[in-house]
Amino acid sequence: MSDGAVVRALVLEAPRRLVVRQYRLPRIGDDDALVRVEACGLCGTDHEQYTGELAGGFAFVPGHETVGTIAAIGPRAEQRWGVSAGDRVAVEVFQSCRQCANCRGGEYRRCVRHGLADMYGFIPVDREPGLWGGYAEYQYLAPDSMVLRVAGDLSPEVATLFNPLGAGIRWGVTIPETKPGDVVAVLGPGIRGLCAAAAAKGAGAVGVEVGTP
């Protein structure tokens, strides 16, 4: 698709007001990219944004569990991320400077440059080019984006589980330091709770109990 082509995106203008808007595709430079969206997961956070329970930042394109194909990419971004045009990727919600101590330690949400202010699916559309979320035909990737290569034979719907599965591994294994033989209790049977249970089981837990607080 050529620069300047018109594409559609869902924009949350206010609580419970989700509308279709049109945007022009930006010209891609040396350090950024454009993803043609194949699927985007529906997170509990998206629902909270829609209802207004999680307020702020209107209007914006929701969606932070994006899987798609690289439609255009600059040469430096290609080298930095290790992907090329035509590759399938999953887009991380956070952006990372890759330089501060927090980013180097994997704590991307505490990035000195970006923190929580530049999460995909939360950035207002009045910041160019507006296509900052996965509920769109195309999503723009800024220079500090993080992407994960996705196998071509994996369905995009299944691939969107990369985000809750990542949270499940962190909460069910990494933080509690789950080891073979442990018994693990997971409070909350939502998608991330179930992913935490699966991760704990995969780490060798002999018993995993899931319930409500």
Coordinates of C-alpha atoms in Angstrom, one line a residue:
M1 CA 0.0 0.0 0.0
S2 CA 1.4 3.4 -1.0
D3 CA 2.2 6.3 1.3
G4 CA -0.8 8.5 1.8
A5 CA -3.3 5.7 1.2
V6 CA -6.5 6.0 3.3
V7 CA -7.1 3.3 5.9
R8 CA -9.7 2.7 8.6
A9 CA -9.3 2.6 12.4
L10 CA -11.7 2.3 15.3
V11 CA -11.3 5.3 17.6
L12 CA -12.6 5.5 21.2
E13 CA -13.7 9.2 21.4
A14 CA -15.3 8.9 24.8
P15 CA -16.6 6.1 27.1
R16 CA -18.9 3.8 25.0
R17 CA -18.4 5.9 21.8
L18 CA -16.3 3.8 19.4
V19 CA -16.3 5.2 15.8
V20 CA -14.6 4.4 12.5
R21 CA -12.3 7.1 11.3
Q22 CA -10.0 7.3 8.3
Y23 CA -6.3 8.1 8.4
R24 CA -3.6 8.4 5.8
L25 CA -0.7 6.1 6.0
P26 CA 2.5 7.9 7.0
R27 CA 5.7 7.9 5.0
I28 CA 8.1 5.4 6.7
G29 CA 11.6 6.6 7.4
D30 CA 14.8 4.8 8.4
D31 CA 13.8 4.0 11.9
D32 CA 10.1 3.2 11.9
A33 CA 7.7 0.7 10.4
L34 CA 4.1 -0.1 9.5
V35 CA 2.2 -3.3 10.3
R36 CA -0.8 -4.6 8.4
V37 CA -3.0 -5.9 11.3
E38 CA -4.2 -9.5 11.1
A39 CA -5.7 -9.7 14.6
C40 CA -5.7 -7.9 17.9
G41 CA -6.6 -9.4 21.2
L42 CA -9.4 -8.0 23.3
C43 CA -8.0 -7.4 26.8
G44 CA -9.8 -6.6 30.0
T45 CA -8.1 -3.2 29.9
D46 CA -9.8 -2.5 26.5
H47 CA -13.2 -3.1 28.2
E48 CA -12.3 -0.8 31.0
Q49 CA -11.3 1.9 28.5
Y50 CA -14.6 1.4 26.6
T51 CA -16.8 1.7 29.7
G52 CA -14.8 4.6 31.1
E53 CA -13.6 2.7 34.2
L54 CA -10.1 3.3 33.0
A55 CA -10.3 7.0 32.0
G56 CA -8.1 9.4 30.2
G57 CA -6.4 10.1 26.9
F58 CA -9.5 10.3 24.6
A59 CA -9.5 10.0 21.7
F60 CA -7.3 7.0 20.8
V61 CA -7.2 3.8 18.8
P62 CA -7.4 0.9 21.3
G63 CA -5.7 -2.4 21.0
H64 CA -2.4 -3.5 22.5
E65 CA -2.2 -7.2 21.6
T66 CA -1.4 -6.8 17.8
V67 CA -0.3 -9.5 15.4
G68 CA 0.3 -8.6 11.8
T69 CA 2.7 -8.4 8.9
I70 CA 5.4 -5.8 8.3
A71 CA 4.1 -3.8 5.4
A72 CA 6.9 -1.2 5.3
I73 CA 10.1 -0.8 7.4
G74 CA 13.1 1.5 7.4
P75 CA 16.6 0.0 7.1
R76 CA 17.7 0.9 10.6
A77 CA 14.5 -0.5 12.1
E78 CA 15.0 -3.6 10.1
Q79 CA 18.5 -4.1 11.6
R80 CA 17.4 -3.2 15.1
W81 CA 14.4 -5.5 15.3
G82 CA 15.7 -8.3 13.1
V83 CA 12.6 -8.4 10.8
S84 CA 11.9 -7.5 7.2
A85 CA 8.9 -6.5 5.1
G86 CA 6.6 -9.5 4.8
D87 CA 7.5 -11.0 8.2
R88 CA 4.8 -11.7 10.8
V89 CA 5.2 -10.1 14.1
A90 CA 3.6 -9.6 17.5
V91 CA 3.9 -6.0 18.8
E92 CA 4.8 -5.4 22.4
V93 CA 2.6 -2.9 24.2
F94 CA 5.6 -1.0 25.7
Q95 CA 8.3 1.0 23.9
S96 CA 11.9 0.7 25.1
C97 CA 14.9 3.1 24.8
R98 CA 17.1 -0.1 25.2
Q99 CA 19.6 2.1 27.2
C100 CA 18.3 2.9 30.7
A101 CA 18.9 0.5 33.6
N102 CA 15.2 -0.4 33.7
C103 CA 15.0 -1.4 30.0
R104 CA 18.3 -3.3 30.2
G105 CA 16.8 -5.2 33.1
G106 CA 13.6 -6.0 31.2
E107 CA 11.4 -3.6 33.2
Y108 CA 10.1 -1.8 30.1
R109 CA 7.1 -0.3 31.8
R110 CA 9.6 1.8 33.8
C111 CA 11.6 3.0 30.7
V112 CA 13.0 6.5 31.6
R113 CA 12.1 7.8 28.1
H114 CA 8.7 6.2 27.6
G115 CA 7.3 4.6 30.8
L116 CA 3.6 4.1 30.6
A117 CA 2.9 7.2 28.6
D118 CA 3.8 5.7 25.2
M119 CA 1.9 2.3 25.4
Y120 CA 0.3 1.2 22.2
G121 CA -3.5 1.3 22.4
F122 CA -3.4 4.3 24.8
I123 CA -1.7 7.1 22.7
P124 CA -4.1 9.9 21.6
V125 CA -4.8 10.2 17.9
D126 CA -3.8 13.8 17.8
R127 CA -0.2 12.6 18.0
E128 CA 0.8 11.9 14.4
P129 CA 0.2 9.6 12.6
G130 CA -2.7 8.6 14.8
L131 CA -2.5 4.9 14.1
W132 CA -1.2 3.9 17.6
G133 CA -3.4 0.9 18.3
G134 CA -4.3 -2.5 16.9
Y135 CA -8.0 -1.8 16.3
A136 CA -7.1 -0.6 12.8
E137 CA -6.2 -1.9 9.4
Y138 CA -2.6 -0.7 9.9
Q139 CA -0.6 0.2 13.0
Y140 CA 2.4 2.5 13.1
L141 CA 5.6 1.4 14.8
A142 CA 7.8 4.1 16.3
P143 CA 11.6 3.7 16.5
D144 CA 11.6 2.4 20.1
S145 CA 9.0 -0.3 19.4
M146 CA 9.6 -4.0 20.3
V147 CA 8.4 -6.8 18.1
L148 CA 8.5 -10.6 18.2
R149 CA 8.7 -12.8 15.1
V150 CA 5.6 -15.0 14.7
A151 CA 5.6 -18.3 12.9
G152 CA 3.8 -18.2 9.5
D153 CA 1.8 -21.4 10.3
L154 CA 0.4 -20.1 13.6
S155 CA -3.1 -18.6 13.3
P156 CA -3.2 -14.9 14.1
E157 CA -6.0 -15.5 16.7
V158 CA -3.9 -17.9 18.6
A159 CA -0.8 -15.7 18.2
T160 CA -2.6 -12.8 20.0
L161 CA -2.2 -14.8 23.2
F162 CA 1.5 -13.7 23.3
N163 CA 0.5 -10.9 25.6
P164 CA -1.5 -12.7 28.3
L165 CA 0.9 -15.7 28.1
G166 CA 3.8 -13.4 28.7
A167 CA 2.0 -12.0 31.8
G168 CA 1.1 -15.5 32.9
I169 CA 4.8 -16.6 32.7
R170 CA 5.8 -13.5 34.7
W171 CA 3.1 -13.8 37.3
G172 CA 3.0 -17.6 37.5
V173 CA 6.7 -18.5 37.3
T174 CA 9.2 -15.6 37.3
I175 CA 8.0 -13.5 40.2
P176 CA 7.1 -16.4 42.6
E177 CA 10.1 -18.4 41.4
T178 CA 8.0 -21.5 40.7
K179 CA 10.0 -24.7 40.8
P180 CA 9.3 -28.4 40.0
G181 CA 7.3 -29.8 42.9
D182 CA 5.7 -26.6 44.0
V183 CA 2.0 -26.1 44.6
V184 CA 0.6 -22.9 43.2
A185 CA -2.6 -21.0 43.9
V186 CA -3.9 -18.5 41.3
L187 CA -6.5 -16.0 42.5
G188 CA -8.6 -15.0 39.5
P189 CA -9.7 -17.3 36.6
G190 CA -9.5 -14.6 33.9
I191 CA -7.3 -15.1 30.8
R192 CA -4.1 -14.0 32.5
G193 CA -4.9 -16.1 35.6
L194 CA -5.4 -19.2 33.4
C195 CA -2.2 -18.4 31.5
A196 CA -0.4 -18.1 34.9
A197 CA -1.8 -21.5 35.8
A198 CA -0.6 -23.0 32.6
A199 CA 2.8 -21.4 33.0
A200 CA 3.2 -22.8 36.6
K201 CA 2.2 -26.2 35.4
G202 CA 4.7 -26.0 32.6
A203 CA 7.4 -25.0 35.1
G204 CA 6.8 -28.2 37.0
A205 CA 4.3 -27.4 39.7
V206 CA 2.7 -30.6 40.9
G207 CA -0.5 -28.8 41.9
V208 CA -2.2 -25.7 40.5
E209 CA -5.4 -24.4 42.1
V210 CA -7.4 -21.6 40.5
G211 CA -10.1 -19.7 42.3
T212 CA -11.6 -16.3 43.1
P213 CA -10.3 -14.1 46.0

